[in-house]
CSV table of C-alpha atoms in Angstrom, one decimal:
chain,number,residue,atom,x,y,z
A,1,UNK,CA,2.6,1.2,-55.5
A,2,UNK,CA,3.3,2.9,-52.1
A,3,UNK,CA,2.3,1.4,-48.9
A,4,UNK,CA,2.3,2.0,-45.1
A,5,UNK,CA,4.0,0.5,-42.3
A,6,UNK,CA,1.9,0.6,-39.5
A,7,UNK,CA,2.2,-0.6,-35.9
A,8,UNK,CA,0.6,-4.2,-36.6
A,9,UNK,CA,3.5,-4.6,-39.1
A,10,UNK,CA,6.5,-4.1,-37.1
A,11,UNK,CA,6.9,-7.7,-34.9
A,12,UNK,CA,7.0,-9.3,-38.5
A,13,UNK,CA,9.1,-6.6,-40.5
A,14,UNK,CA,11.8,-6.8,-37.2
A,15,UNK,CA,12.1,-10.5,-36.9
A,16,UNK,CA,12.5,-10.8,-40.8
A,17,UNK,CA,14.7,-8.4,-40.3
A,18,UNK,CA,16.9,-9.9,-37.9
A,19,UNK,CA,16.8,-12.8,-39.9
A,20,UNK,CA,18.2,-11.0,-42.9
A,21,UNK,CA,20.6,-9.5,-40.4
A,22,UNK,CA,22.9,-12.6,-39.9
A,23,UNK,CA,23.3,-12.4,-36.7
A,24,UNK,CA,23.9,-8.8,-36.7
A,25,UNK,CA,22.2,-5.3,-37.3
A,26,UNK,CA,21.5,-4.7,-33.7
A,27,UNK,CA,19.2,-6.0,-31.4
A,28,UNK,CA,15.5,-6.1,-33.0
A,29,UNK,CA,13.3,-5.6,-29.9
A,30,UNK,CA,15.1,-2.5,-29.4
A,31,UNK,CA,14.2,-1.0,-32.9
A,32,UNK,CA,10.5,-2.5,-32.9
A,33,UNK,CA,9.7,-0.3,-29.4
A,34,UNK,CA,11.3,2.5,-31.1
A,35,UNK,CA,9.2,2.1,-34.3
A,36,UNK,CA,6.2,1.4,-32.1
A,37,UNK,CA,6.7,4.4,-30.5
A,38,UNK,CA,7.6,6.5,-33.2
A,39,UNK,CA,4.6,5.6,-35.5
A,40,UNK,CA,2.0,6.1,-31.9
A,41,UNK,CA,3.4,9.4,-31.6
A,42,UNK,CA,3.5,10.2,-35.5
A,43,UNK,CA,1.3,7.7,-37.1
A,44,UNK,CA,2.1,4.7,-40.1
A,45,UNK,CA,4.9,5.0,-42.6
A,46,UNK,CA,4.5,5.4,-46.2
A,47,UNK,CA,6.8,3.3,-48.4
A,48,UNK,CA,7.6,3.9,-51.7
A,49,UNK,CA,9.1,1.8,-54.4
A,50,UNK,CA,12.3,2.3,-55.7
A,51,UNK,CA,10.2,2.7,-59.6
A,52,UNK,CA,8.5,5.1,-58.1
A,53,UNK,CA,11.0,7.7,-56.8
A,54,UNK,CA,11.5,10.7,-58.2
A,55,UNK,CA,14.5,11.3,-60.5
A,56,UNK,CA,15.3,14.5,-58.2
A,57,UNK,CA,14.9,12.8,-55.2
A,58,UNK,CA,17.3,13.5,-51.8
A,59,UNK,CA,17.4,10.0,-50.3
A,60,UNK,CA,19.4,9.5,-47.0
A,61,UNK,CA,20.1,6.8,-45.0
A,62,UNK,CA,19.6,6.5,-41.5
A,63,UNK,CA,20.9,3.9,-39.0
A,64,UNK,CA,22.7,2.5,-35.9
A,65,UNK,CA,26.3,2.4,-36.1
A,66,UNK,CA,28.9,0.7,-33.7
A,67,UNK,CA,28.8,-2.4,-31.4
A,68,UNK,CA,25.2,-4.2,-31.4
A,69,UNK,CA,26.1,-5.7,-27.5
A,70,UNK,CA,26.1,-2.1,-26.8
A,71,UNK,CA,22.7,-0.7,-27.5
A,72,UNK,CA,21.0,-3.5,-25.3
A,73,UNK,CA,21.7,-1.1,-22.2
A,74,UNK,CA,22.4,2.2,-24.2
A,75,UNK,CA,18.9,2.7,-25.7
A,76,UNK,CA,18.4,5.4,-28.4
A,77,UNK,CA,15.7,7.8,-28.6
A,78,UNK,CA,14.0,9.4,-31.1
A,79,UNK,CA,15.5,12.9,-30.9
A,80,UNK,CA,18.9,10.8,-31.7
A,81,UNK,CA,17.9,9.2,-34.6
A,82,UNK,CA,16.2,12.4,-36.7
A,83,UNK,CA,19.4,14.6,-35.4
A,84,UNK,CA,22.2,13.4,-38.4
A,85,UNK,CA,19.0,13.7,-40.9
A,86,UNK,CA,18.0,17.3,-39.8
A,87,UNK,CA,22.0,18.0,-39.3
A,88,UNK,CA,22.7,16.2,-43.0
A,89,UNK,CA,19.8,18.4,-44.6
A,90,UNK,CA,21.3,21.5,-42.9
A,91,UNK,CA,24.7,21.2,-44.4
A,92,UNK,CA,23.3,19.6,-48.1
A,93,UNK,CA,20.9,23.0,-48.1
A,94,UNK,CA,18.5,21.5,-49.4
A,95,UNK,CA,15.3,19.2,-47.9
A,96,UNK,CA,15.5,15.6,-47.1
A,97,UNK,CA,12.8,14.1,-50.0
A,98,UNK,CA,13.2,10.2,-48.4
A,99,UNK,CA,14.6,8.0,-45.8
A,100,UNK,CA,16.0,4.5,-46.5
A,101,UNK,CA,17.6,1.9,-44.7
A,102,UNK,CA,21.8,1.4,-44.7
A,103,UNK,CA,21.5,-2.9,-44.3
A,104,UNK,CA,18.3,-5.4,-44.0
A,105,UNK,CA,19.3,-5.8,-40.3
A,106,UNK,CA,17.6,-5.9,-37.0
A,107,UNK,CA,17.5,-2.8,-35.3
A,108,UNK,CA,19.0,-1.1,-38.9
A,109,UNK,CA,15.6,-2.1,-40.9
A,110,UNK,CA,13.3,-1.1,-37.8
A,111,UNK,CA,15.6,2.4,-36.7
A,112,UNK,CA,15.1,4.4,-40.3
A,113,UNK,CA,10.0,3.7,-40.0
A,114,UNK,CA,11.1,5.1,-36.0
A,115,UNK,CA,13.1,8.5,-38.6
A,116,UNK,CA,10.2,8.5,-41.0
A,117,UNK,CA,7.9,8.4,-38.9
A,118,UNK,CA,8.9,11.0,-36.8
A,119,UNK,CA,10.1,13.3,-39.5
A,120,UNK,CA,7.2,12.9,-41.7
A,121,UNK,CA,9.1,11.5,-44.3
A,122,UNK,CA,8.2,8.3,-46.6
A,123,UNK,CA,10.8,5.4,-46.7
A,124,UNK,CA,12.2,3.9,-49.8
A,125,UNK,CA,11.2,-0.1,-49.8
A,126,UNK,CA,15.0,-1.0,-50.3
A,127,UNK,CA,18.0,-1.1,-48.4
A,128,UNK,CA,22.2,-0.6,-49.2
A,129,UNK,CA,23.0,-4.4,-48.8
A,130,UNK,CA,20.5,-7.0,-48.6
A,131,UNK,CA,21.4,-8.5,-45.6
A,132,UNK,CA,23.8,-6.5,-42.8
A,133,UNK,CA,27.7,-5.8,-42.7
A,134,UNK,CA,30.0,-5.0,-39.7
A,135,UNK,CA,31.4,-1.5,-42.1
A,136,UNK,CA,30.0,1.6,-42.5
A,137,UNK,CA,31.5,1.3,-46.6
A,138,UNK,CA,30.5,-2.2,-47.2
A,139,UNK,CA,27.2,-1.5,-49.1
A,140,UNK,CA,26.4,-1.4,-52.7
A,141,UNK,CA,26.1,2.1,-53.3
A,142,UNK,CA,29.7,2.2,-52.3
A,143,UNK,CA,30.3,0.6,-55.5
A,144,UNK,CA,28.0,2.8,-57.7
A,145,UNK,CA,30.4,5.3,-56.6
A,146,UNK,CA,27.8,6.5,-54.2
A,147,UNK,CA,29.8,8.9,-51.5
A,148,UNK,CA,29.0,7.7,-47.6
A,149,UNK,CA,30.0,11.6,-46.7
A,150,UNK,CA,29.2,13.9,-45.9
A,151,UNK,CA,27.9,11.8,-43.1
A,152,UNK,CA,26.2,13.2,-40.0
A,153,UNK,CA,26.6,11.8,-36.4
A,154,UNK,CA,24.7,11.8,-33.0
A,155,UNK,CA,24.5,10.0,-29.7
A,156,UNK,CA,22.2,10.5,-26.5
A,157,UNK,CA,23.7,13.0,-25.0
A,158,UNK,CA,23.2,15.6,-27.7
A,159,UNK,CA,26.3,15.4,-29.6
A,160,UNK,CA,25.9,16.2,-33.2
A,161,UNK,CA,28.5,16.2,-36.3
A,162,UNK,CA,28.9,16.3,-39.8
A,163,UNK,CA,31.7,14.6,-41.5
A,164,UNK,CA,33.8,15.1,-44.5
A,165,UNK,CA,36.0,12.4,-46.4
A,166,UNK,CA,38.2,11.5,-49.1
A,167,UNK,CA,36.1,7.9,-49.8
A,168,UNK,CA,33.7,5.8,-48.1
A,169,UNK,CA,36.6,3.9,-46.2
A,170,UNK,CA,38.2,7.0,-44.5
A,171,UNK,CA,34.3,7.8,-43.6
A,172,UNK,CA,34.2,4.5,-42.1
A,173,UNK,CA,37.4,5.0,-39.9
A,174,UNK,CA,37.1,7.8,-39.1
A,175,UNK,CA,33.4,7.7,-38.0
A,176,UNK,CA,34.4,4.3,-36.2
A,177,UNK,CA,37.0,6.3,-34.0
A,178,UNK,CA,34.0,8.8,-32.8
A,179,UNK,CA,31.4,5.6,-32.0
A,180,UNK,CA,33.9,4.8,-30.1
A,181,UNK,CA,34.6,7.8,-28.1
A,182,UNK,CA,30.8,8.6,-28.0
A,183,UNK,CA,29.9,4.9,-26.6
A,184,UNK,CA,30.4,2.2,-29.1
A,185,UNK,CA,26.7,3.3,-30.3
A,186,UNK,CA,25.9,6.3,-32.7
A,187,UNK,CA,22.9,7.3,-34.8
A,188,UNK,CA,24.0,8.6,-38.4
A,189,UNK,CA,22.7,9.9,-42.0
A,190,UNK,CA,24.4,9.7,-45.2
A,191,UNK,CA,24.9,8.2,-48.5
A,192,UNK,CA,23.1,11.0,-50.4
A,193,UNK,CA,21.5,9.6,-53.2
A,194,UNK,CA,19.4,10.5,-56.1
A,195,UNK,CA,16.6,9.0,-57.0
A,196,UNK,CA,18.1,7.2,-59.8
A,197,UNK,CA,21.0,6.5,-58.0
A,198,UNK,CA,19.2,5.0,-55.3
A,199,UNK,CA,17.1,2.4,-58.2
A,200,UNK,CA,21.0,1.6,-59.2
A,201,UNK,CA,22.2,1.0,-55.7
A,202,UNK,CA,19.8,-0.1,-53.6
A,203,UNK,CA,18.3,-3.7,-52.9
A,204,UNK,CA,15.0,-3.8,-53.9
A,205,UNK,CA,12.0,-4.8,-52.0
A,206,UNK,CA,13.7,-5.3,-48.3
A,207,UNK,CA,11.3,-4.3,-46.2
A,208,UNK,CA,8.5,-5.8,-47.9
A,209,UNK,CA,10.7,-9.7,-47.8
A,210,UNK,CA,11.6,-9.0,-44.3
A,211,UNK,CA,7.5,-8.4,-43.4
A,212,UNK,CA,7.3,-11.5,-45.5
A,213,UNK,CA,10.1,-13.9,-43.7
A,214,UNK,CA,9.1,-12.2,-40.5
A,215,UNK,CA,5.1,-13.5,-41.3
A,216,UNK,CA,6.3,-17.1,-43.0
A,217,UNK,CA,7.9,-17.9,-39.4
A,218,UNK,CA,4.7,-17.1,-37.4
A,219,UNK,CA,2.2,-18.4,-40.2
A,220,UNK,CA,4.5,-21.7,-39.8
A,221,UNK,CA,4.6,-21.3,-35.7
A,222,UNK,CA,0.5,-21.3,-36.1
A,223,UNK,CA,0.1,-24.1,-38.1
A,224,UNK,CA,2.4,-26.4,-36.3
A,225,UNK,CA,4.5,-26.5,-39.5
A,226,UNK,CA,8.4,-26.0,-39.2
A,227,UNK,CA,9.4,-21.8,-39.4
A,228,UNK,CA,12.9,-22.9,-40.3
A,229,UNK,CA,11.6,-25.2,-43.3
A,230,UNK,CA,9.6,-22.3,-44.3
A,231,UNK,CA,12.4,-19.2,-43.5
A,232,UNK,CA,15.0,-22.0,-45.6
A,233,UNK,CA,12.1,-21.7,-48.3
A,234,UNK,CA,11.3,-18.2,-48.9
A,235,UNK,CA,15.5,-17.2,-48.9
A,236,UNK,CA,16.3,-20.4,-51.5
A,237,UNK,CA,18.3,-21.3,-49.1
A,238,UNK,CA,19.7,-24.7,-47.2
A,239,UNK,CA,20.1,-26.0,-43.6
A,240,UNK,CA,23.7,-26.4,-42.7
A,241,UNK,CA,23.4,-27.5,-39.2
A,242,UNK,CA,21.6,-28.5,-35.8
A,243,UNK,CA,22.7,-28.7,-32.7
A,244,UNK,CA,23.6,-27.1,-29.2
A,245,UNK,CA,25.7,-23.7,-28.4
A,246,UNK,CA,28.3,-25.1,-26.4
A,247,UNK,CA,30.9,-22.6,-26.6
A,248,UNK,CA,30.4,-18.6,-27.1
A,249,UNK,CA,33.6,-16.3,-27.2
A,250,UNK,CA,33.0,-12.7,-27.7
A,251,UNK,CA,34.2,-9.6,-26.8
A,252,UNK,CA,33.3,-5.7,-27.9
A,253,UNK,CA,36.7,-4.4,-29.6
A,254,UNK,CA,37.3,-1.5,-31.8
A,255,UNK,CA,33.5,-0.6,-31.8
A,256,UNK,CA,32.6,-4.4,-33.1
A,257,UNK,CA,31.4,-7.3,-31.5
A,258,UNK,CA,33.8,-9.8,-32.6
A,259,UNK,CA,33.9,-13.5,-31.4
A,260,UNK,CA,33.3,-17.1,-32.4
A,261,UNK,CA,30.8,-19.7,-31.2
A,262,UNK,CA,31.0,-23.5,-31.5
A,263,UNK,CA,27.5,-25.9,-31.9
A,264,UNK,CA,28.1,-29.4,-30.7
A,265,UNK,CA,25.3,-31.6,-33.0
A,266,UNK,CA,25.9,-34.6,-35.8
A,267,UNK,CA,29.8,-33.3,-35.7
A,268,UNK,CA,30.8,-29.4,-34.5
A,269,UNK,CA,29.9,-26.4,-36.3
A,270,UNK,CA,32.1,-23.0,-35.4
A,271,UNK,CA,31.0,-19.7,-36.8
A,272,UNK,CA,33.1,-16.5,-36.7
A,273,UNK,CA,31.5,-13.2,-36.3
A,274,UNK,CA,32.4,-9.7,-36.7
A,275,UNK,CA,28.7,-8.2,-35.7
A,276,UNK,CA,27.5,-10.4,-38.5
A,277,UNK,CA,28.8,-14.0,-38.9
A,278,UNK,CA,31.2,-14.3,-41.5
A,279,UNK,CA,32.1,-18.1,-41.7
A,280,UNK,CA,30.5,-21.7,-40.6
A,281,UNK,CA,33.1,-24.2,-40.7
A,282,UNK,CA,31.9,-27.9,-39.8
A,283,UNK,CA,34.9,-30.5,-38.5
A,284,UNK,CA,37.2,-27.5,-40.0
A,285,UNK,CA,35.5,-27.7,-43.5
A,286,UNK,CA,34.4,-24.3,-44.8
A,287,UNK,CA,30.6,-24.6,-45.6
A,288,UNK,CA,29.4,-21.1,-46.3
A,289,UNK,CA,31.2,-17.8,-46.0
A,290,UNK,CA,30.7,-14.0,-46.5
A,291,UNK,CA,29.1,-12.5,-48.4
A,292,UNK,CA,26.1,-15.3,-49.0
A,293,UNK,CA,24.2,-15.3,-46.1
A,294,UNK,CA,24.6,-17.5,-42.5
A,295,UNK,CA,22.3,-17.5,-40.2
A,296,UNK,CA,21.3,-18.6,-36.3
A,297,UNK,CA,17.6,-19.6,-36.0
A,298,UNK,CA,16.6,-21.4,-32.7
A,299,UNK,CA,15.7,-25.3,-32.9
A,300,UNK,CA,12.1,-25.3,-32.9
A,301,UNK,CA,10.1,-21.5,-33.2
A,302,UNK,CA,12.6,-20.5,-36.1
A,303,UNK,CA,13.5,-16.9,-34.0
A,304,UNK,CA,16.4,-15.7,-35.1
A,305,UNK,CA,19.0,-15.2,-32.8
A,306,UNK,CA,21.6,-12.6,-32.9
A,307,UNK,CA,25.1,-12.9,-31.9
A,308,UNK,CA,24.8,-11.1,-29.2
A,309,UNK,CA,22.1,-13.1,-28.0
A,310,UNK,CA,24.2,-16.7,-28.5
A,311,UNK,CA,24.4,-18.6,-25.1
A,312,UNK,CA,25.6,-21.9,-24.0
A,313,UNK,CA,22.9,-24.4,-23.9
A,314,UNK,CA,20.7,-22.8,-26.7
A,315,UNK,CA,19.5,-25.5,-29.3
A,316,UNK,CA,19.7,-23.8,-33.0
A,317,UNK,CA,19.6,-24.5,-36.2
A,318,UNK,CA,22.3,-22.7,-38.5
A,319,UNK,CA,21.1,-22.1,-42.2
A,320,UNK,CA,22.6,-20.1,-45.1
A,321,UNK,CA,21.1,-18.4,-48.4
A,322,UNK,CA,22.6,-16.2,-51.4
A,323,UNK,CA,23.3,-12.6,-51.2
A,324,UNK,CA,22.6,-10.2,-54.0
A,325,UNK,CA,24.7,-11.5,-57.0
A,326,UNK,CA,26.2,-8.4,-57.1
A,327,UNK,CA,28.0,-9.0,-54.0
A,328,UNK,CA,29.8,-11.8,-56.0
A,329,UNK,CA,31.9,-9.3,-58.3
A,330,UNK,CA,35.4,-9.3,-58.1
A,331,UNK,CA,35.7,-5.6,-56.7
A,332,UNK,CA,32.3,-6.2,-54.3
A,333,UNK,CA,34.6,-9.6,-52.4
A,334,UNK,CA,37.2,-7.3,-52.2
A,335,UNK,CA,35.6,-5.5,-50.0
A,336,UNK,CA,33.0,-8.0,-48.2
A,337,UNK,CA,34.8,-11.2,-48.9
A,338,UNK,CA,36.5,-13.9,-46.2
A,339,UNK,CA,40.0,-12.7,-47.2
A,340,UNK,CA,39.0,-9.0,-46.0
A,341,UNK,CA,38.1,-9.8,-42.6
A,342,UNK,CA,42.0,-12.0,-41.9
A,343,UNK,CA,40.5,-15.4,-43.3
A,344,UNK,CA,42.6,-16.6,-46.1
A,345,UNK,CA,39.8,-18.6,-47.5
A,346,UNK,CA,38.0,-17.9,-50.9
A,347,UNK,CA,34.3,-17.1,-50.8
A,348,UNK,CA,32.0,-20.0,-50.3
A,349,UNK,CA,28.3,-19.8,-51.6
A,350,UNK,CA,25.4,-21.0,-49.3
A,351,UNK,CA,25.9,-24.2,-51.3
A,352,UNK,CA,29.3,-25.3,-50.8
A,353,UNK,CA,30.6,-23.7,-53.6
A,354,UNK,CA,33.7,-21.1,-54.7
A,355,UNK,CA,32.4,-18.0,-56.2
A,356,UNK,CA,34.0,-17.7,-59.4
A,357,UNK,CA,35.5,-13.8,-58.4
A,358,UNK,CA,36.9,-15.3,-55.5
A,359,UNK,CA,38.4,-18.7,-56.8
């Protein structure tokens, strides 16, 4: 059954969101006011089911890519985020049916209601991932053989292109190279799916579990209950850690925002990050890794912090949940898993466990 996403439902749908985000996806405040604004100016969101799209459907997704750290000060607008939509539909020759989201991840869940809404277009209630990646190909569509280009580009000063590629990883280099040179922060539109592709591909139900995470914390906050009990709860997930940020090195290279933070508590926790944190190693054991889900919550109100956000003195709480299973296939850790990213490490579930692809 479709439903709208209107402006009461934003604050819950963008800190559920960043939750899902682990630690990246861009910053979420950013992509609530542009949401905000897009549905005063155009009025709620319809969302649609994945069961309930149309076999014939044109499904695009929309989002921010390049360095989160970046967009803080370089704030989009909404004539940037529908150009690589209208520019994608120009070149396909054919209309845009439905927007969805590339990742369940801050700004990257709340940046495709601001496209939607100001393009008059419903939004599939799904996403490519589940949670958010630092690479344009790391989504699951890329393994349903799902094409990333053509993909369309844009930034605020106008720019617009359409790119062309062999596979989804040249799309990502390639595209990675103009973020760059157009400000370490792009809009762009692509994986052009089908509706039945996009009912194979997609993660089902995002937006509506991000509006529900987002909501658990605030319920909890109300109730004097504990939002990271609750957010631990809802993802069937675990607590690894509490403590204080002590340390925080980060830098923006190559159009990421790469870095590793240490939390002094009962022991030391240090997470690495690439955008998204990618391992949480206590005393130097490996706890959780990529691609199961790690995540920065602070101590008591359960907000979720994002990496860019990490700073000394913050008290947090680290916790971790599983991904989509399908994450956990040999081919899917071959492109997501620790090893990919440098760290010659097999993939740990939230739990402390090897995935069996990755042992």
């Amino acid at each position: 059954m479709t439903w709208q996403i209107d402006h009461a439902a934003i604050d819950d749908l963008a800190r559920g969101a960043a939750v899902l985000g682990t630690g990246g996806g861009g910053d979420p405040y950013i992509g609530a006011l542009l949401a905000k604004q897009a549905i005063a100016e155009h009025g709620p969101v319809t969302t649609v089911p994945l069961a309930e799209l149309p076999e014939d459907a044109l499904v695009l997704t929309v989002a921010m890519m390049g360095a989160p750290t970046v967009m803080v000060e370089k704030l989009p607008g909404l004539d940037e985020v529908m150009g690589p939509v209208r520019a994608l539909g120009t070149y396909l020759g054919r209309p845009v049916t439905h927007v969805a989201c590339a990742e369940a991840g801050g700004v990257n869940s709340t940046i495709p209601i601001a496209a939607a809404a100001a393009l008059g277009l419903p939004l599939v209630d799904g996403d490519g991932m589940g949670r958010a990646f630092p690479e344009l190909q790391m989504v699951l569509p890329t393994l349903y053989g799902v094409s990333a280009s053509p993909l369309a580009f844009s930034d605020e000063k106008g720019n617009v292109g359409v790119l062309q590629t062999v596979d989804n990883a040249w799309t990502e280099r390639i595209a990675r190279v103009a973020a760059v040179e157009m400000g370490c922060s792009i809009m762009i539109s692509g994986f052009a799916m089908t509706g039945a592709q996009a009912r194979e591909a997609l993660v089902d139900g995002s937006l509506r579990q991000c509006i529900d995470i987002g909501a658990g914390i605030r319920d909890a906050r109300d109730r004097k209950l504990d939002p990271v009990e609750r957010t631990v709860d809802l993802l069937g997930g675990r607590e690894l850690f509490a403590g204080k940020v002590v340390d925080v090195q980060r830098g923006t290279t190559s159009g990421f925002a790469r870095g590793t933070a240490r939390i002094a508590g009962d022991g030391e926790l240090t997470l690495r990050f690439q955008n998204e944190h990618l391992i949480a190693e206590r005393d130097g054991l490996t706890l959780a890794t990529t691609p199961d889900l790690i995540m920065v919550l602070e101590h008591d109100s359960g907000e979720p912090i994002t990496t860019e956000g990490l700073r000394y003195g913050q008290r947090v709480r680290v916790i971790a949940a599983p991904s989509d299973p399908r994450w956990h296939s040999e081919e899917a850790l071959a492109m997501v898993g620790p090893r990919y990213f440098g760290y010659d490490i097999p993939a740990h579930r939230f739990d402390g466990t090897i995935s069996e692809a990755s042992a």
